[in-house]
Amino acid sequence: MSPYTLIIMITSLILGTSLTLLSNHWLLAWMGLEINTLAIIPLLSHSNLPRATESAIKYFLTQATASMIVMFAVIYNAWMTNQWSLLHISNSHASVLMTLALATKLGLAPFHFWVPEVTQGVPLFSGMILLTWQKIGPTSLMYQISPSLNMKILISLAILSTILGGWGGLNQTQLRKILAYSSIAHMGWMTIIILINPTMTILNLSIYIIATLTLFLSLNFASITKIKSISNLWNKSTPLTIIIFLTLLSLGGLPPLTGFLPKWLVLQELAANNNMLMATVMALSALLNLFFYMRIIYATTLTTFPTSNNSKLQWSYPQTKTSNIIPAMSIISSLLLPLSPMFIILP
């Protein structure tokens, strides 16, 4: 892809997300989502491989359908209430449709089937944008209209997402699919708390994006897409192996790493609101995610993939990819738990 084309696409992504974040009118918010969708299509299919083109088409059809439902819900709500403001969704039918449309855009179960397939078919850089930046717009809309959304549907989708997100990643060998199922599970954690404490959703999303960015940048730096390839990484770059190790544990929510903070706060909020059964189900579903993260860690640190070469050490070639941001991102994604008192006092 031409550098000029890449700059235009990245600028359009930033513009679309900013438009959705800053708008108070449903038409402007919808336009922002559409600019986002159209801008990422060339990034998904720029490799010109059949699998990448197929993934781009799947993504476009899914997002176009969700956008159509969003617009239908907005028009129906405006027809019934004569309101185009973002904060006025008082019609119950429009609220249900909006909940389902945003769930489809975020990849919540049972509307999650496009997420693993699209992520697996695109390059690591495109998958990174898909699982991080593209979550900001729909999450911001859900955050702003959370009092108007259908609570029963939202809670059902959230619990189903955490369970299926953990269950689906158990038997995967492709790292991009594992990260896609991880994204589905984390979206469930963000959605379950948005009706009780929306600030926790923003905190959860921020930590998820930082940890996922760190992991994708590390995998892209090492050019690794499979679990069997990661087993040889320790003799190529031991520091990078340690970074991947810590980031995976953080994504799994293991203390004392950063990823434990949002899960701890979400469970605390659920327990404080007398939702003990829900908190128990969420905590048990987190074990599924931790299990397939531990599979990758086991392959990374404790095994060596069988090879015909008798020498375990490989020839070191000059690295052309930059890694300046990876150390800082790894520190943020792993060592922020001591700052938890600051987040606990958030309203």
XYZ file of C-alpha atoms in Angstrom:
347
model
C 0.000 0.000 0.000
C 1.229 3.471 -0.887
C 2.291 5.609 2.105
C -0.073 8.359 0.954
C -2.991 5.915 0.833
C -2.072 4.631 4.288
C -2.003 8.184 5.682
C -5.440 8.893 4.163
C -6.912 5.689 5.613
C -5.443 6.266 9.106
C -6.634 9.894 9.054
C -10.115 8.742 8.038
C -10.160 6.236 10.904
C -9.241 8.986 13.378
C -11.818 11.339 11.836
C -14.615 8.760 11.961
C -13.959 7.830 15.581
C -13.624 11.498 16.621
C -16.907 12.310 14.894
C -18.675 9.521 16.793
C -17.080 10.520 20.114
C -17.891 14.235 19.833
C -21.320 14.151 18.210
C -24.595 14.817 20.005
C -26.771 14.048 16.960
C -27.531 10.525 15.783
C -26.862 11.334 12.116
C -23.329 12.578 12.854
C -22.606 9.565 15.085
C -23.824 7.214 12.344
C -21.663 9.040 9.776
C -18.638 8.542 12.025
C -19.280 4.791 12.216
C -19.621 4.602 8.422
C -16.394 6.548 7.810
C -14.657 4.125 10.183
C -16.001 1.090 8.331
C -15.110 2.381 4.864
C -11.628 3.498 5.953
C -10.577 0.114 7.337
C -11.696 -1.948 4.310
C -8.547 -1.096 2.238
C -6.373 -1.849 5.297
C -7.960 -5.287 5.611
C -7.589 -6.241 1.955
C -4.345 -4.477 0.957
C -2.362 -7.747 0.842
C -4.452 -8.830 -2.198
C -4.693 -12.384 -0.893
C -8.026 -14.210 -1.399
C -8.391 -14.795 2.353
C -7.859 -11.083 3.102
C -10.403 -10.061 0.445
C -12.885 -12.555 1.862
C -12.344 -11.163 5.369
C -12.854 -7.593 4.149
C -16.139 -8.563 2.460
C -17.343 -10.380 5.597
C -16.474 -7.369 7.728
C -18.187 -4.949 5.340
C -21.413 -6.968 5.132
C -21.610 -7.398 8.912
C -20.928 -3.742 9.681
C -23.271 -2.549 6.931
C -26.071 -4.686 8.366
C -25.426 -3.357 11.874
C -25.328 0.233 10.587
C -28.636 -0.314 8.780
C -30.214 -1.516 12.048
C -28.751 1.497 13.890
C -30.251 3.895 11.355
C -33.597 2.086 11.426
C -33.672 2.325 15.240
C -32.757 6.017 15.113
C -35.429 6.846 12.509
C -38.060 4.821 14.371
C -37.180 6.585 17.634
C -37.276 10.000 15.928
C -40.653 9.148 14.404
C -42.098 8.165 17.789
C -40.474 10.840 19.987
C -39.485 13.603 17.539
C -35.946 13.552 18.998
C -32.614 13.145 17.143
C -30.466 13.758 20.211
C -28.059 11.003 21.192
C -29.360 10.869 24.762
C -33.041 10.435 23.930
C -33.967 6.828 23.145
C -37.190 6.440 25.068
C -38.926 3.988 22.739
C -38.543 0.365 23.880
C -38.450 -1.130 20.366
C -35.756 1.335 19.274
C -33.795 0.501 22.425
C -33.847 -3.250 21.652
C -32.791 -2.669 18.039
C -29.974 -0.322 19.102
C -28.727 -2.838 21.679
C -28.579 -5.623 19.079
C -26.927 -3.384 16.461
C -24.172 -2.186 18.796
C -23.654 -5.767 19.999
C -23.102 -6.813 16.379
C -20.609 -4.013 15.806
C -18.674 -4.929 18.960
C -18.751 -8.663 18.227
C -20.748 -9.711 21.284
C -22.072 -13.278 21.277
C -24.181 -14.590 19.556
C -23.231 -11.996 16.890
C -19.542 -12.829 17.236
C -19.004 -15.259 14.339
C -17.430 -12.639 12.074
C -14.707 -11.650 14.575
C -12.446 -14.781 14.478
C -12.843 -15.275 10.725
C -12.059 -11.673 9.811
C -9.144 -11.412 12.262
C -7.598 -14.659 11.030
C -7.717 -13.610 7.379
C -5.990 -10.220 7.677
C -2.375 -9.222 8.491
C -1.336 -8.600 12.098
C -1.329 -4.809 11.705
C -4.883 -4.779 10.311
C -6.029 -7.221 12.989
C -4.566 -4.939 15.636
C -6.634 -1.983 14.386
C -9.716 -4.191 14.072
C -9.570 -5.429 17.671
C -8.550 -2.139 19.295
C -9.375 1.117 17.505
C -12.604 -0.158 15.924
C -14.044 -0.883 19.378
C -13.867 2.758 20.501
C -16.761 4.173 18.425
C -19.475 1.606 19.266
C -18.355 1.483 22.921
C -18.620 5.273 23.194
C -22.172 5.154 21.816
C -23.076 2.371 24.242
C -21.536 4.396 27.075
C -23.576 7.500 26.246
C -26.922 5.760 25.805
C -26.415 3.065 28.474
C -29.421 4.200 30.614
C -31.693 3.702 27.582
C -30.466 0.245 26.542
C -32.373 -2.963 27.257
C -30.858 -4.297 30.475
C -31.960 -7.946 30.190
C -30.662 -8.337 26.634
C -27.396 -6.570 27.459
C -26.661 -8.751 30.491
C -27.518 -11.924 28.556
C -25.203 -10.925 25.707
C -22.405 -10.056 28.139
C -22.518 -13.382 30.016
C -22.797 -15.333 26.764
C -19.816 -13.434 25.333
C -17.546 -14.169 28.290
C -18.438 -17.877 28.211
C -18.222 -18.351 24.428
C -15.141 -16.124 24.184
C -13.319 -18.414 26.603
C -14.776 -21.626 25.224
C -14.028 -20.808 21.589
C -10.346 -20.125 22.168
C -9.568 -23.416 23.906
C -8.675 -25.514 20.856
C -7.179 -22.793 18.642
C -3.601 -22.852 17.347
C -3.671 -19.569 15.419
C -2.731 -16.596 17.591
C -4.983 -14.178 15.713
C -8.039 -16.355 16.363
C -7.095 -16.666 20.029
C -6.866 -12.880 20.301
C -10.222 -12.574 18.510
C -11.917 -14.843 21.070
C -10.119 -12.897 23.787
C -11.666 -9.730 22.365
C -15.152 -11.296 22.494
C -14.672 -12.229 26.161
C -13.336 -8.780 27.094
C -16.277 -7.105 25.348
C -18.504 -9.150 27.634
C -16.675 -7.815 30.697
C -17.126 -4.245 29.443
C -20.811 -4.716 28.671
C -21.806 -6.381 31.957
C -20.783 -3.339 34.017
C -21.940 -0.539 31.699
C -25.409 -0.352 33.298
C -24.027 -0.265 36.860
C -20.873 1.844 36.499
C -20.098 3.070 32.949
C -16.743 4.493 34.098
C -15.526 0.920 34.663
C -16.305 0.189 31.017
C -13.949 2.960 29.887
C -11.241 1.746 32.287
C -11.676 -1.849 31.061
C -11.538 -0.760 27.411
C -8.404 1.342 27.957
C -6.471 -1.470 29.660
C -7.671 -4.010 27.081
C -6.537 -1.797 24.185
C -3.097 -1.187 25.728
C -2.505 -4.885 26.436
C -3.754 -5.999 23.010
C -1.639 -3.360 21.254
C 1.434 -4.582 23.149
C 0.762 -8.193 22.179
C 0.074 -7.435 18.508
C 3.154 -5.208 18.212
C 5.315 -7.922 19.783
C 3.930 -10.633 17.490
C 4.313 -8.371 14.456
C 7.901 -7.557 15.443
C 8.710 -11.278 15.633
C 6.514 -12.155 12.593
C 4.665 -14.868 14.539
C 1.099 -16.009 13.858
C 1.002 -19.574 15.251
C 1.606 -21.182 18.635
C 4.165 -23.585 17.165
C 6.203 -20.637 15.841
C 6.274 -18.919 19.203
C 8.111 -21.853 20.807
C 11.326 -20.872 18.990
C 11.140 -17.217 20.001
C 13.138 -17.594 23.221
C 16.412 -18.205 21.362
C 15.768 -15.325 18.960
C 14.733 -12.666 21.462
C 14.481 -13.477 25.162
C 13.228 -9.979 26.201
C 10.417 -10.191 23.644
C 9.456 -13.612 25.013
C 9.224 -12.138 28.519
C 7.073 -9.252 27.236
C 4.648 -11.647 25.517
C 4.614 -13.798 28.661
C 3.676 -10.868 30.938
C 1.149 -9.390 28.507
C -0.679 -12.713 28.147
C -0.859 -13.106 31.928
C -2.137 -9.532 32.187
C -4.853 -10.183 29.575
C -5.821 -13.269 31.544
C -6.388 -11.105 34.636
C -3.736 -12.668 36.843
C -2.539 -10.571 39.821
C -0.369 -8.580 40.367
C -0.515 -7.453 36.717
C -2.564 -4.619 35.230
C -5.226 -6.882 33.687
C -6.339 -8.001 37.149
C -7.493 -4.453 37.970
C -10.599 -4.171 35.698
C -11.781 -7.718 36.486
C -11.369 -7.099 40.202
C -13.294 -3.806 40.036
C -16.069 -5.301 37.879
C -16.551 -8.232 40.272
C -16.510 -5.828 43.209
C -19.226 -3.655 41.626
C -21.374 -6.684 40.792
C -21.044 -7.997 44.355
C -21.840 -4.561 45.814
C -25.075 -4.499 43.777
C -26.153 -7.948 45.047
C -25.386 -9.722 41.776
C -23.434 -12.558 43.346
C -24.550 -15.199 40.838
C -23.533 -12.989 37.935
C -20.166 -12.242 39.543
C -19.546 -15.964 40.102
C -20.331 -16.817 36.462
C -18.036 -14.033 35.233
C -15.198 -15.157 37.497
C -15.513 -18.779 36.366
C -15.607 -17.750 32.708
C -12.348 -15.823 33.223
C -10.676 -19.166 34.011
C -11.400 -20.331 30.453
C -9.532 -17.335 29.057
C -6.667 -17.854 31.468
C -6.380 -21.476 30.356
C -5.749 -20.740 26.680
C -3.370 -17.923 27.601
C -1.472 -20.442 29.708
C -1.314 -22.769 26.680
C 0.541 -20.076 24.755
C 2.790 -19.330 27.743
C 3.603 -23.032 28.083
C 4.542 -23.203 24.390
C 6.550 -19.984 24.703
C 8.628 -20.714 27.777
C 8.629 -24.428 28.570
C 8.757 -26.215 25.204
C 10.840 -26.228 22.063
C 9.100 -27.073 18.819
C 10.636 -30.163 17.122
C 13.039 -29.224 14.345
C 15.405 -31.100 12.056
C 18.180 -28.652 12.859
C 20.465 -29.957 15.635
C 21.393 -26.437 16.701
C 18.838 -24.743 18.959
C 20.332 -21.301 18.370
C 19.415 -19.662 15.079
C 21.422 -17.221 13.022
C 20.678 -13.663 14.053
C 19.714 -11.369 11.189
C 19.586 -7.568 11.443
C 16.105 -6.485 12.540
C 14.470 -3.931 10.234
C 11.275 -3.367 12.252
C 11.211 -0.697 14.931
C 10.369 -1.623 18.519
C 10.650 1.707 20.325
C 7.089 1.682 21.650
C 6.978 -1.958 22.809
C 8.904 -1.531 26.130
C 6.754 1.406 27.261
C 3.527 -0.367 26.272
C 4.602 -3.547 28.062
C 5.259 -1.618 31.284
C 1.825 0.028 31.117
C 0.045 -3.241 30.309
C 1.726 -5.144 33.142
C 2.638 -2.883 36.072
C -0.253 -0.474 36.724
C -1.897 -2.405 39.570
C -0.270 -0.235 42.302
C -2.298 2.685 40.884
C -5.566 0.868 41.628
C -6.543 3.161 44.580
C -6.765 6.029 42.086
C -9.253 4.062 39.955
C -11.299 2.842 42.921
C -12.295 6.395 43.874
C -13.591 7.097 40.358
C -17.346 7.880 40.348
